[in-house]
Tab-separated table of C-alpha atoms (C1' of nucleotides) in Angstrom:
chain	number	residue	atom	x	y	z
I	1	MET	CA	-24.454	51.826	61.598
I	2	ASN	CA	-23.380	55.177	60.242
I	3	ASP	CA	-22.704	57.127	63.347
I	4	GLY	CA	-19.393	58.752	62.548
I	5	LEU	CA	-19.508	62.515	62.642
I	6	PRO	CA	-21.227	63.404	59.386
I	7	PRO	CA	-19.371	66.285	57.746
I	8	GLN	CA	-22.176	67.281	55.441
I	9	MET	CA	-24.770	67.280	58.198
I	10	GLY	CA	-25.713	70.666	59.599
I	11	GLN	CA	-26.140	71.120	63.331
I	12	SER	CA	-29.855	70.951	62.775
I	13	LEU	CA	-29.847	67.252	62.007
I	14	LEU	CA	-27.577	66.026	64.774
I	15	PHE	CA	-30.635	64.884	66.708
I	16	LEU	CA	-31.162	62.200	64.056
I	17	THR	CA	-27.906	60.326	64.556
I	18	ASP	CA	-28.113	56.645	65.383
I	19	GLU	CA	-26.741	57.414	68.816
I	20	GLN	CA	-29.499	59.906	69.551
I	21	LEU	CA	-32.051	57.425	68.299
I	22	ARG	CA	-30.634	54.699	70.509
I	23	LYS	CA	-30.872	56.932	73.550
I	24	GLY	CA	-34.504	57.615	72.752
I	25	ILE	CA	-35.196	53.896	72.362
I	26	GLU	CA	-33.585	53.063	75.682
I	27	ALA	CA	-35.290	55.978	77.406
I	28	MET	CA	-38.621	54.678	76.131
I	29	PHE	CA	-37.882	51.191	77.428
I	30	PHE	CA	-36.787	52.278	80.891
I	31	ALA	CA	-39.436	54.956	81.258
I	32	TYR	CA	-42.242	52.543	80.502
I	33	ARG	CA	-41.250	50.581	83.591
I	34	GLY	CA	-41.735	53.650	85.727
I	35	PHE	CA	-44.937	54.466	83.903
I	36	THR	CA	-46.556	51.180	84.944
I	37	ALA	CA	-44.820	50.643	88.291
I	38	ASP	CA	-47.283	52.399	90.609
I	39	PRO	CA	-50.506	50.953	89.164
I	40	ASP	CA	-48.838	47.539	89.041
I	41	ARG	CA	-48.220	47.670	92.785
I	42	ILE	CA	-51.847	48.493	93.501
I	43	LEU	CA	-53.124	45.870	91.081
I	44	ALA	CA	-50.927	43.131	92.532
I	45	GLN	CA	-52.557	43.577	95.948
I	46	LYS	CA	-55.954	42.958	94.390
I	47	SER	CA	-54.647	40.114	92.179
I	48	TYR	CA	-55.322	41.996	88.987
I	49	GLY	CA	-52.912	42.813	86.201
I	50	ARG	CA	-52.200	45.474	83.644
I	51	ALA	CA	-54.866	44.099	81.354
I	52	HIS	CA	-57.493	44.875	83.988
I	53	HIS	CA	-56.141	48.387	84.368
I	54	ARG	CA	-56.382	49.028	80.627
I	55	ALA	CA	-59.947	47.763	80.461
I	56	ILE	CA	-60.965	49.849	83.463
I	57	HIS	CA	-59.290	52.931	82.062
I	58	PHE	CA	-61.021	52.856	78.707
I	59	ILE	CA	-64.413	51.834	80.053
I	60	HIS	CA	-64.119	54.825	82.365
I	61	ARG	CA	-63.265	57.052	79.438
I	62	SER	CA	-66.054	55.713	77.198
I	63	PRO	CA	-68.927	54.557	79.373
I	64	GLY	CA	-71.341	52.292	77.520
I	65	THR	CA	-68.732	51.207	74.996
I	66	THR	CA	-69.172	47.782	73.411
I	67	VAL	CA	-66.806	44.864	73.719
I	68	ASN	CA	-65.926	45.162	70.054
I	69	ASN	CA	-65.035	48.809	70.356
I	70	LEU	CA	-62.913	48.183	73.433
I	71	LEU	CA	-61.214	45.390	71.524
I	72	SER	CA	-60.026	47.607	68.733
I	73	ILE	CA	-58.797	50.263	71.159
I	74	LEU	CA	-56.809	47.770	73.203
I	75	GLY	CA	-55.534	45.870	70.184
I	76	VAL	CA	-56.030	42.406	71.636
I	77	THR	CA	-58.260	39.486	70.700
I	78	LYS	CA	-61.773	39.295	72.040
I	79	GLN	CA	-60.937	36.059	73.828
I	80	SER	CA	-58.140	37.747	75.718
I	81	LEU	CA	-60.281	40.710	76.696
I	82	ASN	CA	-63.153	38.454	77.634
I	83	ARG	CA	-61.231	36.750	80.403
I	84	VAL	CA	-60.397	40.088	81.955
I	85	LEU	CA	-63.907	41.437	81.582
I	86	ARG	CA	-65.399	38.309	83.096
I	87	SER	CA	-63.390	38.664	86.286
I	88	LEU	CA	-64.174	42.364	86.529
I	89	ILE	CA	-67.873	41.644	86.081
I	90	GLU	CA	-67.828	38.792	88.612
I	91	ASP	CA	-66.107	41.054	91.115
I	92	GLY	CA	-68.700	43.758	90.612
I	93	LEU	CA	-66.401	46.397	89.118
I	94	VAL	CA	-67.909	46.392	85.647
I	95	ALA	CA	-71.560	46.129	84.563
I	96	SER	CA	-72.392	44.539	81.218
I	97	THR	CA	-75.826	45.244	79.774
I	98	VAL	CA	-77.359	43.790	76.631
I	99	GLY	CA	-77.789	46.336	73.863
I	100	GLN	CA	-81.297	47.593	73.218
I	101	ARG	CA	-80.935	48.369	69.549
I	102	ASP	CA	-78.661	45.385	68.874
I	103	LYS	CA	-78.979	42.574	71.392
I	104	ARG	CA	-75.696	41.015	70.311
I	105	GLU	CA	-73.801	43.915	71.784
I	106	ARG	CA	-72.870	44.315	75.438
I	107	HIS	CA	-72.515	47.824	76.797
I	108	LEU	CA	-69.888	48.234	79.502
I	109	HIS	CA	-69.973	50.581	82.489
I	110	LEU	CA	-67.952	50.896	85.676
I	111	THR	CA	-69.873	50.334	88.906
I	112	ALA	CA	-69.232	52.544	91.925
I	113	ALA	CA	-66.575	50.071	93.058
I	114	GLY	CA	-65.075	50.112	89.579
I	115	GLU	CA	-64.929	53.888	89.559
I	116	ALA	CA	-63.234	53.789	92.948
I	117	LEU	CA	-60.491	51.480	91.687
I	118	GLU	CA	-60.116	53.549	88.537
I	119	ARG	CA	-59.556	56.626	90.646
I	120	GLU	CA	-57.008	54.893	92.834
I	121	LEU	CA	-55.049	53.662	89.807
I	122	SER	CA	-55.160	56.860	87.817
I	123	ASP	CA	-54.300	58.952	90.876
I	124	ALA	CA	-51.150	56.911	91.321
I	125	GLN	CA	-50.229	57.088	87.666
I	126	ARG	CA	-50.971	60.793	87.437
I	127	ASP	CA	-48.863	61.551	90.480
I	128	ARG	CA	-45.782	60.207	88.795
I	129	MET	CA	-46.638	61.825	85.484
I	130	ARG	CA	-47.224	65.125	87.234
I	131	ALA	CA	-43.842	64.961	88.923
I	132	ALA	CA	-42.187	64.213	85.598
I	133	TYR	CA	-44.064	67.015	83.847
I	134	ARG	CA	-43.210	69.455	86.581
I	135	ALA	CA	-39.550	68.515	86.515
I	136	ALA	CA	-39.357	68.832	82.730
I	137	GLY	CA	-41.471	71.944	82.214
I	138	PRO	CA	-44.201	72.874	79.736
I	139	ALA	CA	-42.042	73.089	76.604
I	140	ALA	CA	-40.612	69.617	77.236
I	141	VAL	CA	-44.103	68.251	77.785
I	142	ALA	CA	-45.261	69.571	74.437
I	143	GLY	CA	-42.307	67.886	72.740
I	144	PHE	CA	-42.910	64.679	74.649
I	145	ARG	CA	-46.452	64.446	73.336
I	146	GLN	CA	-45.420	65.361	69.800
I	147	VAL	CA	-42.855	62.603	69.561
I	148	LEU	CA	-45.161	60.023	71.095
I	149	GLU	CA	-47.944	60.858	68.685
I	150	ALA	CA	-45.579	60.604	65.733
I	151	MET	CA	-44.511	57.185	66.959
I	152	MET	CA	-47.979	55.631	66.797
I	153	ASP	CA	-49.352	53.487	64.009
I	154	GLU	CA	-51.921	55.175	61.825
I	155	GLU	CA	-54.858	53.251	63.218
I	156	THR	CA	-53.662	53.591	66.787
I	157	ARG	CA	-53.301	57.328	66.385
I	158	HIS	CA	-56.893	57.492	65.263
I	159	HIS	CA	-58.043	55.784	68.468
I	160	TYR	CA	-55.810	58.070	70.481
I	161	GLU	CA	-57.109	61.260	68.923
I	162	THR	CA	-60.711	60.187	69.239
I	163	ILE	CA	-60.365	59.572	72.953
I	164	ARG	CA	-58.013	62.468	73.547
I	165	ASP	CA	-60.546	65.032	72.400
I	166	LYS	CA	-63.498	63.578	74.252
I	167	PRO	CA	-64.553	65.712	77.248
I	168	GLU	CA	-63.833	64.190	80.662
Y	1	MET	CA	-60.573	65.111	90.260
Y	2	ASN	CA	-60.053	68.855	90.271
Y	3	ASP	CA	-60.031	69.666	86.607
Y	4	GLY	CA	-62.333	72.650	86.443
Y	5	LEU	CA	-60.684	75.792	85.131
Y	6	PRO	CA	-58.530	76.889	88.037
Y	7	PRO	CA	-58.907	80.625	88.592
Y	8	GLN	CA	-55.808	81.036	90.732
Y	9	MET	CA	-53.620	79.070	88.355
Y	10	GLY	CA	-51.433	81.077	86.047
Y	11	GLN	CA	-51.119	80.071	82.390
Y	12	SER	CA	-47.779	78.596	83.258
Y	13	LEU	CA	-49.233	75.634	85.121
Y	14	LEU	CA	-51.993	74.663	82.711
Y	15	PHE	CA	-49.837	71.794	81.473
Y	16	LEU	CA	-50.296	70.121	84.856
Y	17	THR	CA	-54.073	69.748	84.727
Y	18	ASP	CA	-55.493	66.259	85.121
Y	19	GLU	CA	-56.662	66.395	81.534
Y	20	GLN	CA	-53.171	67.134	80.253
Y	21	LEU	CA	-51.798	64.340	82.413
Y	22	ARG	CA	-54.384	61.912	81.080
Y	23	LYS	CA	-53.451	62.752	77.513
Y	24	GLY	CA	-49.830	62.068	78.324
Y	25	ILE	CA	-50.710	58.744	79.931
Y	26	GLU	CA	-52.753	57.639	76.946
Y	27	ALA	CA	-50.102	58.854	74.507
Y	28	MET	CA	-47.546	56.764	76.373
Y	29	PHE	CA	-49.766	53.686	76.197
Y	30	PHE	CA	-50.552	53.977	72.506
Y	31	ALA	CA	-47.045	55.006	71.497
Y	32	TYR	CA	-45.485	52.016	73.188
Y	33	ARG	CA	-47.427	49.763	70.842
Y	34	GLY	CA	-45.842	51.496	67.855
Y	35	PHE	CA	-42.492	51.407	69.560
Y	36	THR	CA	-42.488	47.613	69.760
Y	37	ALA	CA	-44.537	46.815	66.648
Y	38	ASP	CA	-41.770	46.511	64.071
Y	39	PRO	CA	-39.358	44.391	66.122
Y	40	ASP	CA	-42.289	42.238	67.237
Y	41	ARG	CA	-43.073	41.393	63.618
Y	42	ILE	CA	-39.496	40.349	62.920
Y	43	LEU	CA	-39.249	38.347	66.133
Y	44	ALA	CA	-42.501	36.505	65.511
Y	45	GLN	CA	-41.135	35.097	62.246
Y	46	LYS	CA	-38.205	33.620	64.152
Y	47	SER	CA	-40.407	32.465	67.044
Y	48	TYR	CA	-38.763	34.802	69.483
Y	49	GLY	CA	-40.390	37.386	71.702
Y	50	ARG	CA	-39.710	40.767	73.228
Y	51	ALA	CA	-37.706	39.169	76.005
Y	52	HIS	CA	-35.200	37.918	73.444
Y	53	HIS	CA	-34.983	41.356	71.887
Y	54	ARG	CA	-34.210	42.981	75.214
Y	55	ALA	CA	-31.480	40.471	76.013
Y	56	ILE	CA	-29.934	40.883	72.559
Y	57	HIS	CA	-30.068	44.660	72.778
Y	58	PHE	CA	-28.268	44.939	76.086
Y	59	ILE	CA	-25.715	42.240	75.347
Y	60	HIS	CA	-24.940	44.181	72.181
Y	61	ARG	CA	-24.577	47.382	74.158
Y	62	SER	CA	-22.434	45.816	76.890
Y	63	PRO	CA	-20.451	42.984	75.343
Y	64	GLY	CA	-19.011	40.662	77.964
Y	65	THR	CA	-21.601	41.604	80.539
Y	66	THR	CA	-22.396	39.011	83.205
Y	67	VAL	CA	-25.722	37.315	83.756
Y	68	ASN	CA	-26.156	39.133	87.053
Y	69	ASN	CA	-25.594	42.519	85.496
Y	70	LEU	CA	-28.022	41.825	82.702
Y	71	LEU	CA	-30.538	40.705	85.300
Y	72	SER	CA	-30.473	43.983	87.146
Y	73	ILE	CA	-30.724	46.020	83.944
Y	74	LEU	CA	-33.701	44.046	82.684
Y	75	GLY	CA	-35.375	43.889	86.067
Y	76	VAL	CA	-36.454	40.235	85.817
Y	77	THR	CA	-35.601	37.084	87.736
Y	78	LYS	CA	-32.725	34.851	86.731
Y	79	GLN	CA	-35.133	31.992	86.010
Y	80	SER	CA	-36.972	34.160	83.524
Y	81	LEU	CA	-33.809	35.431	81.857
Y	82	ASN	CA	-32.283	31.980	81.855
Y	83	ARG	CA	-35.054	30.564	79.690
Y	84	VAL	CA	-34.404	33.266	77.104
Y	85	LEU	CA	-30.605	33.032	77.269
Y	86	ARG	CA	-30.677	29.264	76.930
Y	87	SER	CA	-32.587	29.422	73.665
Y	88	LEU	CA	-30.345	32.174	72.311
Y	89	ILE	CA	-27.233	30.178	73.190
Y	90	GLU	CA	-28.664	26.959	71.741
Y	91	ASP	CA	-29.504	28.799	68.539
Y	92	GLY	CA	-25.997	30.194	68.295
Y	93	LEU	CA	-26.875	33.874	68.698
Y	94	VAL	CA	-25.204	34.368	72.062
Y	95	ALA	CA	-21.902	33.010	73.370
Y	96	SER	CA	-21.391	32.410	77.077
Y	97	THR	CA	-17.814	32.168	78.313
Y	98	VAL	CA	-16.507	31.423	81.787
Y	99	GLY	CA	-14.913	34.412	83.465
Y	100	GLN	CA	-11.136	34.516	83.743
Y	101	ARG	CA	-10.805	36.621	86.889
Y	102	ASP	CA	-13.885	35.066	88.500
Y	103	LYS	CA	-14.736	31.659	87.115
Y	104	ARG	CA	-18.235	31.737	88.604
Y	105	GLU	CA	-19.244	34.445	86.172
Y	106	ARG	CA	-20.382	33.941	82.609
Y	107	HIS	CA	-19.581	36.645	80.113
Y	108	LEU	CA	-22.122	37.130	77.346
Y	109	HIS	CA	-21.368	38.130	73.753
Y	110	LEU	CA	-23.353	38.185	70.542
Y	111	THR	CA	-22.083	35.875	67.816
Y	112	ALA	CA	-21.993	37.058	64.202
Y	113	ALA	CA	-25.521	35.684	63.777
Y	114	GLY	CA	-26.581	37.461	66.960
Y	115	GLU	CA	-25.143	40.740	65.735
Y	116	ALA	CA	-27.003	40.288	62.476
Y	117	LEU	CA	-30.342	39.862	64.222
Y	118	GLU	CA	-29.559	42.771	66.517
Y	119	ARG	CA	-28.959	44.968	63.503
Y	120	GLU	CA	-32.151	43.856	61.839
Y	121	LEU	CA	-34.170	44.591	64.950
Y	122	SER	CA	-32.578	47.907	65.804
Y	123	ASP	CA	-32.717	49.075	62.201
Y	124	ALA	CA	-36.460	48.524	62.204
Y	125	GLN	CA	-36.931	50.218	65.548
Y	126	ARG	CA	-34.670	53.123	64.617
Y	127	ASP	CA	-36.492	53.694	61.358
Y	128	ARG	CA	-39.706	54.389	63.190
Y	129	MET	CA	-37.997	56.455	65.837
Y	130	ARG	CA	-36.216	58.458	63.185
Y	131	ALA	CA	-39.454	59.206	61.401
Y	132	ALA	CA	-41.029	60.338	64.667
Y	133	TYR	CA	-38.019	62.484	65.563
Y	134	ARG	CA	-37.959	64.064	62.122
Y	135	ALA	CA	-41.682	64.813	62.245
Y	136	ALA	CA	-41.447	66.365	65.692
Y	137	GLY	CA	-38.193	68.282	65.341
Y	138	PRO	CA	-35.142	68.732	67.587
Y	139	ALA	CA	-36.780	70.801	70.312
Y	140	ALA	CA	-39.559	68.268	70.731
Y	141	VAL	CA	-37.017	65.452	70.893
Y	142	ALA	CA	-35.172	67.155	73.722
Y	143	GLY	CA	-38.413	67.512	75.647
Y	144	PHE	CA	-39.353	63.922	74.907
Y	145	ARG	CA	-36.151	62.645	76.477
Y	146	GLN	CA	-36.462	64.997	79.461
Y	147	VAL	CA	-39.924	63.802	80.379
Y	148	LEU	CA	-39.016	60.132	79.914
Y	149	GLU	CA	-35.973	60.461	82.128
Y	150	ALA	CA	-38.008	62.191	84.816
Y	151	MET	CA	-40.501	59.330	84.686
Y	152	MET	CA	-38.009	56.603	85.595
Y	153	ASP	CA	-37.441	55.093	89.002
Y	154	GLU	CA	-34.244	56.133	90.711
Y	155	GLU	CA	-32.499	52.817	90.204
Y	156	THR	CA	-33.700	52.470	86.632
Y	157	ARG	CA	-32.437	55.922	85.805
Y	158	HIS	CA	-29.022	54.889	87.048
Y	159	HIS	CA	-28.950	51.959	84.647
Y	160	TYR	CA	-30.165	54.201	81.855
Y	161	GLU	CA	-27.527	56.864	82.411
Y	162	THR	CA	-24.748	54.332	82.679
Y	163	ILE	CA	-25.599	52.780	79.336
Y	164	ARG	CA	-26.570	56.063	77.717
Y	165	ASP	CA	-23.119	57.560	78.152
Y	166	LYS	CA	-21.206	54.488	77.062
Y	167	PRO	CA	-19.619	54.920	73.602
Y	168	GLU	CA	-21.165	52.836	70.830
G	1	DT	C1'	-87.212	32.860	55.499
G	2	DT	C1'	-82.964	31.513	55.451
G	3	DG	C1'	-78.033	31.793	55.150
G	4	DG	C1'	-74.118	34.645	56.048
G	5	DA	C1'	-71.997	38.203	58.957
G	6	DA	C1'	-71.304	40.041	63.432
G	7	DT	C1'	-70.966	39.672	68.596
G	8	DG	C1'	-69.626	37.389	72.314
G	9	DT	C1'	-68.301	32.875	75.159
G	10	DC	C1'	-65.766	28.469	76.167
G	11	DA	C1'	-61.562	25.480	75.687
G	12	DA	C1'	-56.942	24.727	75.044
G	13	DC	C1'	-52.354	26.275	74.311
G	14	DA	C1'	-47.952	29.417	74.418
G	15	DA	C1'	-44.852	33.202	76.014
G	16	DA	C1'	-42.899	35.166	79.763
G	17	DG	C1'	-43.170	36.709	84.155
G	18	DC	C1'	-42.992	34.899	89.257
G	19	DT	C1'	-41.571	32.009	93.847
G	20	DG	C1'	-39.230	28.326	96.041
G	21	DA	C1'	-35.850	24.784	96.393
G	22	DC	C1'	-31.654	22.820	95.238
G	23	DG	C1'	-26.904	21.669	93.149
G	24	DT	C1'	-22.298	23.125	91.795
G	25	DA	C1'	-18.417	25.727	91.304
G	26	DT	C1'	-15.810	29.402	92.987
G	27	DT	C1'	-14.463	33.088	95.952
G	28	DG	C1'	-13.360	35.400	100.017
G	29	DT	C1'	-12.988	35.492	104.962
G	30	DA	C1'	-12.768	34.265	109.948
V	1	DT	C1'	-8.060	25.724	106.157
V	2	DA	C1'	-12.830	25.272	107.050
V	3	DC	C1'	-16.989	27.714	105.968
V	4	DA	C1'	-20.146	31.286	104.501
V	5	DA	C1'	-21.333	33.969	100.577
V	6	DT	C1'	-21.688	34.618	95.615
V	7	DA	C1'	-22.725	33.441	90.702
V	8	DC	C1'	-24.967	30.604	87.880
V	9	DG	C1'	-28.007	26.902	86.277
V	10	DT	C1'	-32.082	24.069	86.711
V	11	DC	C1'	-36.478	21.768	88.160
V	12	DA	C1'	-41.182	22.262	89.420
V	13	DG	C1'	-45.194	24.779	89.555
V	14	DC	C1'	-48.027	28.824	89.289
V	15	DT	C1'	-50.030	33.371	87.135
V	16	DT	C1'	-51.074	36.730	83.642
V	17	DT	C1'	-52.100	37.667	79.180
V	18	DG	C1'	-51.655	36.873	74.706
V	19	DT	C1'	-53.055	33.384	70.783
V	20	DT	C1'	-56.402	29.968	67.647
V	21	DG	C1'	-60.321	27.142	67.050
V	22	DA	C1'	-65.030	25.931	67.818
V	23	DC	C1'	-69.566	27.369	68.836
V	24	DA	C1'	-74.043	29.879	70.262
V	25	DT	C1'	-76.786	33.810	69.557
V	26	DT	C1'	-78.460	37.621	67.055
V	27	DC	C1'	-79.105	40.557	63.122
V	28	DC	C1'	-79.694	41.695	58.370
V	29	DA	C1'	-80.136	41.234	53.579
V	30	DA	C1'	-80.883	38.319	49.475
DNA sequence: TTGGAATGTCAACAAAGCTGACGTATTGTA
DNA sequence: TACAATACGTCAGCTTTGTTGACATTCCAA
């Protein structure tokens, strides 16, 4: 609603019209397909899914993380994550070790095979992202990140910032 | 790989480092959760899912569209879409009418109830998008859209552009 | 030392994607 | 005018990935 040309609105606010917002929403929807397309192809060959990719990604980023911590980052239930972790552990991509300080906890690491798959997946995803970044240029990239960060929930943004600023 | 400070790389390409790309990838992942969060809450109350939202959105945008056309926009199989459409038609949110020129086709429209749900969903999603746009500013928004468009597959981008430029 | 909180696992179910096969109506063409 | 192709719907069955509920183990604090 309310998308007639607004007479009182200065040029500076035209980017907030419902039409502009709709374009952003549709761009987000269609772009997310491209974002996941390349990893999805690789995963399908190995009969894994996106959930496996997400687990692998964040275990790679935070080696030794606990199941509980991974849970809150991924925003799924522990039962859902458990199924994925179990298959990754059975297949020798993830190692789960009982905590020393607290034996209830399991600390998660990627094995060599797990690191290899992580690299394959993130290489594919980065290639597309790199092409998009290159096509759009550095100023566009800065804006891209700004809008995405402003779109996150409060709690999610906290997870994002924590991981974002961790050294590789 | 290759993320040490690159001596031969001018300042102008620093936005293409693997670390910058990783941040973009993670931002995309976390932001998409926020992007869908508000509609998801509304849909859950009515025991619908994201698939219903997508169908409603694009039928709203292209009233009278055929099943086949919707299929190619959404990028799913007809069996998958059919399950969703059937429930929407049964619940009186979508009307399906036999084509006049080609009687094999079904033309899809939202009913008044369908339009009402569409408005509720898109209002919620636009509110968040508007807040993000406002926080980031017009230049950032332009960059946001540029990167997203560059991230799409060729075919997907065609769908996007076709719908994007259609009057509301 | 014992009972509650926290961590993680197993079982069962639901949403939404997929393939394959098939039926029906309609269209277009050889 | 036959016949192949198209558009749509449906049935059956499978996979992935989310959910709740129940339960075992471990830790910590009253």
